[in-house]
Coordinates of C-alpha atoms and ligand atoms in Angstrom, one line a residue:
X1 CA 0.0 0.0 0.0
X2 CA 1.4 3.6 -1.1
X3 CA 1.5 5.9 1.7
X4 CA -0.7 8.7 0.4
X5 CA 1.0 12.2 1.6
X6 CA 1.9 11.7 5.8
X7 CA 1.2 14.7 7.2
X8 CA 1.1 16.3 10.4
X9 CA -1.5 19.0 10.8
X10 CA -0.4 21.9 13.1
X11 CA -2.9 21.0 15.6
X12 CA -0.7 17.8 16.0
X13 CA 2.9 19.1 16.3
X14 CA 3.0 19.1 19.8
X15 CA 2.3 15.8 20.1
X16 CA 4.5 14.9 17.6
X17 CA 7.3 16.2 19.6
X18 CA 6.1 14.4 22.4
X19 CA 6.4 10.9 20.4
X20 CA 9.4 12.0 18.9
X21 CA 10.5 11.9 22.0
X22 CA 9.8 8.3 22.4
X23 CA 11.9 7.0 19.7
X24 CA 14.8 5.5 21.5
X25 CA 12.5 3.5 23.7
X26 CA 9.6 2.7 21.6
X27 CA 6.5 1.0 22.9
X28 CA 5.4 -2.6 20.8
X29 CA 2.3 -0.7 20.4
X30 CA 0.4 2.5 20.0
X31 CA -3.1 3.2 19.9
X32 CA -4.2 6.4 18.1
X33 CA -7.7 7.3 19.6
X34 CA -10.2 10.1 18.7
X35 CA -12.6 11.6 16.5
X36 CA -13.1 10.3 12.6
X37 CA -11.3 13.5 10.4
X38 CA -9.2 15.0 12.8
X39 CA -6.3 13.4 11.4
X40 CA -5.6 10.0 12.8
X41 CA -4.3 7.8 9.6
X42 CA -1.9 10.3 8.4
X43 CA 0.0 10.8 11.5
X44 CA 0.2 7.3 12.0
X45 CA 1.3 7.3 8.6
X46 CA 3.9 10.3 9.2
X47 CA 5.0 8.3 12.2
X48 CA 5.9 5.0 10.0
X49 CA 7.6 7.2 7.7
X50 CA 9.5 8.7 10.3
X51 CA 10.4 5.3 11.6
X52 CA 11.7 3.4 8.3
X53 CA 13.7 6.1 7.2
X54 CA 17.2 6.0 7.6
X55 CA 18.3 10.1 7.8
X56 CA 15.1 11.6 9.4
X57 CA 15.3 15.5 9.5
X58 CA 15.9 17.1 12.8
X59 CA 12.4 17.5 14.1
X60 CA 11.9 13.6 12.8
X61 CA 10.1 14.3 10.1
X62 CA 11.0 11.6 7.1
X63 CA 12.8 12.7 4.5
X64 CA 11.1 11.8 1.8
X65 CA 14.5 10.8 -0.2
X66 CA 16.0 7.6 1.2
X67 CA 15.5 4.6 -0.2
X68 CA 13.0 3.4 2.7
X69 CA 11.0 6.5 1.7
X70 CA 10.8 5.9 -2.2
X71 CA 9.6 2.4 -1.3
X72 CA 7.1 4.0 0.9
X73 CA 5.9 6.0 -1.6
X74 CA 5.7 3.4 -4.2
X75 CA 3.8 1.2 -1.7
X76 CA 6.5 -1.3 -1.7
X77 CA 8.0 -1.5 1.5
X78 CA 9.4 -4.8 2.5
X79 CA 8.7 -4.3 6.2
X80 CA 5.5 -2.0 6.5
X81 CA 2.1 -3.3 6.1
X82 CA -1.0 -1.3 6.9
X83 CA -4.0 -3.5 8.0
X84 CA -7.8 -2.6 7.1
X85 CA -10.5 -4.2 5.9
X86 CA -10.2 -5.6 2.5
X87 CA -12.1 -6.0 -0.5
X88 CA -14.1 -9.3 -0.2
X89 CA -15.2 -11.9 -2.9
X90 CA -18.1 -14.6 -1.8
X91 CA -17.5 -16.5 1.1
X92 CA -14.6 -15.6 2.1
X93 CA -15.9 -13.2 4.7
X94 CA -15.2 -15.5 8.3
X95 CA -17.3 -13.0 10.4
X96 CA -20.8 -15.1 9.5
X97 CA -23.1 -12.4 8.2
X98 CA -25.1 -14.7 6.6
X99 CA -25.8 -14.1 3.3
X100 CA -22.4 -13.8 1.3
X101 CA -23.0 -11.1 -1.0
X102 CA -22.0 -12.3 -4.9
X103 CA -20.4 -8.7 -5.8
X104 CA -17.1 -7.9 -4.5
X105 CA -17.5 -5.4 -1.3
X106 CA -15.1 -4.1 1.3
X107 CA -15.5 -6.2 4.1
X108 CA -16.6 -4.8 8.1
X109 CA -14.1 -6.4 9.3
X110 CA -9.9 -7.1 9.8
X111 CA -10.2 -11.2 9.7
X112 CA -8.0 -13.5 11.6
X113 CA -6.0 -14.8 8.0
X114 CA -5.1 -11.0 8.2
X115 CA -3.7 -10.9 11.1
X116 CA -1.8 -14.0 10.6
X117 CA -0.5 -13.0 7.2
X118 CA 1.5 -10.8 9.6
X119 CA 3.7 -14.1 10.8
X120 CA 5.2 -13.7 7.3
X121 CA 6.6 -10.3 8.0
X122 CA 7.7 -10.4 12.0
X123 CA 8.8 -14.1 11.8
X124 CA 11.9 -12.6 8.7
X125 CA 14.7 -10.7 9.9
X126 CA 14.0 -7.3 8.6
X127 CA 15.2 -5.7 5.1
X128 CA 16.7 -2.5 6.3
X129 CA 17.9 -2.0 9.9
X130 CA 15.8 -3.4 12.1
X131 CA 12.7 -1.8 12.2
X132 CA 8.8 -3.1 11.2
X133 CA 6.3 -1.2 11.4
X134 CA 2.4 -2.1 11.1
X135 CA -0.4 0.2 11.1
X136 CA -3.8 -1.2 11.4
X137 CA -6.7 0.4 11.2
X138 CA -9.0 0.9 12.1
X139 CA -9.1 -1.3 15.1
X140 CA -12.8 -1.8 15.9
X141 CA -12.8 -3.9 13.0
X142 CA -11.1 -6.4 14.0
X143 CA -13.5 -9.3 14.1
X144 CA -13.3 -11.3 17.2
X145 CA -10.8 -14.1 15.9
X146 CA -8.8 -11.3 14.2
X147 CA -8.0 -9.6 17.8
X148 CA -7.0 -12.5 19.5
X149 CA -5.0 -13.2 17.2
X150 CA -3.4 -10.0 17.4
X151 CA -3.3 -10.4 21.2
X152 CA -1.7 -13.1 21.4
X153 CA 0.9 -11.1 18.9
X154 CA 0.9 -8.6 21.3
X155 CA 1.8 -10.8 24.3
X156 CA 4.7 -11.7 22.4
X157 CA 5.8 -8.8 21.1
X158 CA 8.2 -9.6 17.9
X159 CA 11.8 -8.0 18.2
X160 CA 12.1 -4.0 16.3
X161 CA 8.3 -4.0 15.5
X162 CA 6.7 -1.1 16.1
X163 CA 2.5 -1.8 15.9
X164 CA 0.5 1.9 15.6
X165 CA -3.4 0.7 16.0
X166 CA -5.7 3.3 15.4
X167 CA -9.5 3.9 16.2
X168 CA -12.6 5.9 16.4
X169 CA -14.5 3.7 18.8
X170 CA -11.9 3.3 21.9
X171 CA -14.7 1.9 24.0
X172 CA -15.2 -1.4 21.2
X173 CA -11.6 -2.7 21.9
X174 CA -10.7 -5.6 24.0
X175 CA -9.5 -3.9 27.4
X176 CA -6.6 -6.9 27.0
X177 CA -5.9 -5.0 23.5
X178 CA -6.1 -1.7 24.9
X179 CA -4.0 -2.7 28.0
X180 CA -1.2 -3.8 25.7
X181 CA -1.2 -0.5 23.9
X182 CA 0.4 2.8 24.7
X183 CA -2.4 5.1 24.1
X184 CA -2.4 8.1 23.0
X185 CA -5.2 10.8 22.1
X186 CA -5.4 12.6 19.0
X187 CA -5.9 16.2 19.5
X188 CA -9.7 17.7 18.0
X189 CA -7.9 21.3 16.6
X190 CA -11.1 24.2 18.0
X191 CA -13.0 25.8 15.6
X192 CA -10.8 28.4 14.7
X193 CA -7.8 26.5 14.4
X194 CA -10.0 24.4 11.7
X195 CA -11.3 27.5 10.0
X196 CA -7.9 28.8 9.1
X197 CA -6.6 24.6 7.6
X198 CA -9.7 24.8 5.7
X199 CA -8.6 28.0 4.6
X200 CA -5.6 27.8 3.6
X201 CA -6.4 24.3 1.8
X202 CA -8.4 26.7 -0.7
X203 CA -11.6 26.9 0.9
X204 CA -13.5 30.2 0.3
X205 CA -16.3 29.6 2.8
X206 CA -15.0 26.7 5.2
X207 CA -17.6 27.1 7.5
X208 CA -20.4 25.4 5.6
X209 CA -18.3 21.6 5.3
X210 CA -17.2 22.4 9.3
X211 CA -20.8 22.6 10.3
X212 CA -22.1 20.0 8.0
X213 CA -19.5 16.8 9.2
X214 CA -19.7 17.9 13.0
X215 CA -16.7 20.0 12.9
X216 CA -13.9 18.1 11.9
X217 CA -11.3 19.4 9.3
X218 CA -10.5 16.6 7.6
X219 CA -14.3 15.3 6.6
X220 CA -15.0 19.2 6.2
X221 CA -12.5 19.1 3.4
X222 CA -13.9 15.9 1.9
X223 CA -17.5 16.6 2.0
X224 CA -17.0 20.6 0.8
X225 CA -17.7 19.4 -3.1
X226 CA -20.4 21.5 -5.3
X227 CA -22.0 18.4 -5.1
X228 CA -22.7 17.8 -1.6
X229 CA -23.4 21.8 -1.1
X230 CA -26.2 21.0 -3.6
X231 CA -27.6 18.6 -2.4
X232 CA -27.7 19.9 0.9
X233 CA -29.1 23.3 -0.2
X234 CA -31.7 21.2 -2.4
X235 CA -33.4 18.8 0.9
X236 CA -33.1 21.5 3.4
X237 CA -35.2 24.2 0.9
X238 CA -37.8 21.4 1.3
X239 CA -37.4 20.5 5.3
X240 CA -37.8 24.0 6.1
X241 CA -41.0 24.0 5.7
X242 CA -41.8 22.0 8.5
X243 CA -45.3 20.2 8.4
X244 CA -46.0 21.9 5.2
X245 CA -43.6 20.1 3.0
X246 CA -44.9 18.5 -0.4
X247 CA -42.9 15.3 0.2
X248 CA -44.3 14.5 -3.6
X249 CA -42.4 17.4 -4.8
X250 CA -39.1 17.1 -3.8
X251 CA -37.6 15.1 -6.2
X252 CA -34.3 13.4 -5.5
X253 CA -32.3 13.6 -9.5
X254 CA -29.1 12.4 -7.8
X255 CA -30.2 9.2 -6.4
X256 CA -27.9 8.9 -3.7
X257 CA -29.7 7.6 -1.1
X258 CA -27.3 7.8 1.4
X259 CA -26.8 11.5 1.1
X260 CA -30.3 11.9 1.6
X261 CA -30.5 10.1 5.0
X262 CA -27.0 11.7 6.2
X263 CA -28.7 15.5 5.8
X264 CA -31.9 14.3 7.2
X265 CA -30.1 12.6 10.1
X266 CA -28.5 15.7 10.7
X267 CA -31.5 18.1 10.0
X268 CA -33.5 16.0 13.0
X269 CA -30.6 16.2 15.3
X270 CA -30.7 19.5 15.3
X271 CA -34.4 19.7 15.3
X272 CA -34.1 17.6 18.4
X273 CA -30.8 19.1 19.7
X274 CA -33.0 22.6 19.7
X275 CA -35.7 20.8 21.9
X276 CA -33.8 19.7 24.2
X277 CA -30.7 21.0 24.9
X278 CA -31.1 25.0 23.2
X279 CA -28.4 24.6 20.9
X280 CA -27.4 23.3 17.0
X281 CA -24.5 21.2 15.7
X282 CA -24.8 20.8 11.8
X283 CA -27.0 23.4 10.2
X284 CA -26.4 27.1 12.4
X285 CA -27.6 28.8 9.4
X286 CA -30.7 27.7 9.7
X287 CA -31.4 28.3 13.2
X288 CA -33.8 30.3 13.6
X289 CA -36.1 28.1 11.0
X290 CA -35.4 25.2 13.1
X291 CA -36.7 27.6 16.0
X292 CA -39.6 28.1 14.2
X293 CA -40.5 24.5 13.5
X294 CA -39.8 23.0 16.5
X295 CA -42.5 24.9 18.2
X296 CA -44.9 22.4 16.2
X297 CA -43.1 19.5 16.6
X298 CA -44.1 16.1 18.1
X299 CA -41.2 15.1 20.2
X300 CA -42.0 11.5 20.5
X301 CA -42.7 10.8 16.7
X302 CA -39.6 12.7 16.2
X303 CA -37.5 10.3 18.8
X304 CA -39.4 7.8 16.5
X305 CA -38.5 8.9 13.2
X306 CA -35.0 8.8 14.2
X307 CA -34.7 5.5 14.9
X308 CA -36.1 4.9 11.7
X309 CA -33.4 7.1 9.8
X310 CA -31.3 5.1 11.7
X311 CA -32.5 1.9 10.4
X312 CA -32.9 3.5 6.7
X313 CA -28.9 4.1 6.4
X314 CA -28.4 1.0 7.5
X315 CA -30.0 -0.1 4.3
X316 CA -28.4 2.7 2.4
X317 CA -26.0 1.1 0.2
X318 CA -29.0 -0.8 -2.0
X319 CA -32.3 0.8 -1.8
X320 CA -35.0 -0.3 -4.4
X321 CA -36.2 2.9 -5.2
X322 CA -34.8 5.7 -3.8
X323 CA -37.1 8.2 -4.6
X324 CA -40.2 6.2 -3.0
X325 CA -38.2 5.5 -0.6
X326 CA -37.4 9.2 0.4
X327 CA -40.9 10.3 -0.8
X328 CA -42.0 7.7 1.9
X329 CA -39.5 9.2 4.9
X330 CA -40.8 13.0 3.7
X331 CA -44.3 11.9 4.2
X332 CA -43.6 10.5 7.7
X333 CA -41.6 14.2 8.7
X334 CA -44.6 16.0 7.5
X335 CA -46.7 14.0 10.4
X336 CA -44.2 15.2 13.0
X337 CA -46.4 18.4 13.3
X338 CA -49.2 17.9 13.7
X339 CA -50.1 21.3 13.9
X340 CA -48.8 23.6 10.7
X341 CA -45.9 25.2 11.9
X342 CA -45.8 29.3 12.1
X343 CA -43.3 30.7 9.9
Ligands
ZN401 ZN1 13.9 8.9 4.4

């Protein structure tokens, strides 16, 4: 696997020195924990990098022209591997979900033949001088024969191998994993710290993509397409409107399902969030609609509805029909105020 461009964001340099730090008496394992998009897989990458090569600059940074580098970058390193789920054909998926789908997928899960493909690399003396390193990410998904495995790895740590595990979901790890780990939490950069990344990365108006992914930089910069600003404009135009929406009129050209039930998810958080707690997460700008429509709103068929978002993205990746489908949602939002909502 190539490395795609380690990096270390300036809300991470401080930590960075800190691990720095740590190179002359390495733990057998970290554990990168935090938030999805604030950065996690590109340290950890920037810290493998950092590792392998043989003249690192002075702050530890790789540097980029050693031979351990250009195999890096070509995605040929004899003694890196970075662990995630992989692409599945039939039946070869151990975690017993049932049906084996035909198509080729991504699996859920890290499986156990994964982890023990990993034999083949710490059992050989290394290729350079000494050091392996394995990232493997992220961690949740390691199915439960898969993190055994890796325990028992872990237990036993292999000589000059330097494992960097990474998740978003701390709390889903074996507490055996976790105790073998040296963890570490990634720092969530504030808002204005993200503002000015986004910024500089060419955004004109960063504060739309912040908003709309829950204030992360990295998703911010991912979901901040024309596309997605479309979209989002196009369903909240219509969910405005509270009870009065014309769930028959909306229209959904794009057909990305998925989409669809991410912005409604976040529309009725904040709905809720507003109802309960006074505040917004995803959509500020439309706070004082949200105000307006909440007054009319049903909070148990709400709570309800939710649940059923939920259950609708879990579905996401092959609906039928999508634009029955959403018709069908938009007609159960209209019935979530029961009386018409003042504008
Ligand atoms: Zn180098």
């Amino acid at each position: 696997m190539a490395l795609d461009k380690p990096a270390i964001f300036p809300w991470q340099s401080a930590l960075w020195q800190r691990l720095m730090g740590m190179r002359d008496r390495l733990p057998h394992a970290f554990l990168l924990h935090g938030r999805q998009g604030v950065g996690k897989l590109a340290f950890a990458q920037a810290m493998a990098a950092s590792l392998l090569c043989e003249s690192p600059q002075p702050d530890g940074v790789a540097c980029g022209a050693c031979l351990s580098c250009g195999w890096l970058a070509q995605g040929n390193h004899p003694d890196f591997r970075q662990v995630e789920p992989e692409d599945r054909s039939e039946g070869d998926d151990e975690a017993g979900e049932g049906s084996a789908p035909k198509a080729k997928k991504k699996s859920r899960f890290i499986t156990v033949d994964q982890i023990r493909a990993l034999g083949d690399l710490v059992g050989l003396s290394s290729h350079r001088h000494g050091l392996r390193v394995i990232i493997l990410q992220p961690a949740e998904t390691l199915n439960a024969n898969a993190a055994n495995a890796l325990l028992k790895v872990l237990e036993e740590p292999p000589p000059a191998t330097a494992f960097i595990l990474l998740t978003h979901q701390l709390q889903r790890l074996l507490p055996t994993i976790l105790s073998r780990c040296h963890k570490v939490a990634m720092p969530v950069p504030n808002k204005d710290e993200s503002l000015a990344w986004l910024r500089a990365q060419g955004l004109a108006d960063p504060a739309f993509g912040l908003a709309f992914t829950g204030g992360t930089p990295l998703a911010a910069l991912e979901a901040d397409t024309v596309e997605v600003r479309e979209e989002v404009e196009s369903l909240t135009q219509h969910l405005k409107k509270g009870g009065r929406i014309d769930a028959l009129s909306v229209g959904w050209a794009r057909g990305d399902f998925a989409t669809a039930i991410d912005i409604l998810q976040k529309w009725m958080y904040d709905l809720s969030s507003l109802i309960l707690a006074g505040s917004v997460r995803y959509f500020p700008e439309h706070q004082s609609t949200l105000q307006g429509i909440a007054k009319s709103v049903d909070l148990p068929r709400l709570l309800d509805f939710q649940r059923t978002l939920a259950e609708a993205r879990a579905q996401a990746s092959h609906p039928l029909n999508v634009e029955l489908q959403l018709e069908a949602l938009l007609l159960r939002y209209a019935q979530l105020f029961p009386s018409p909502a003042r504008p």
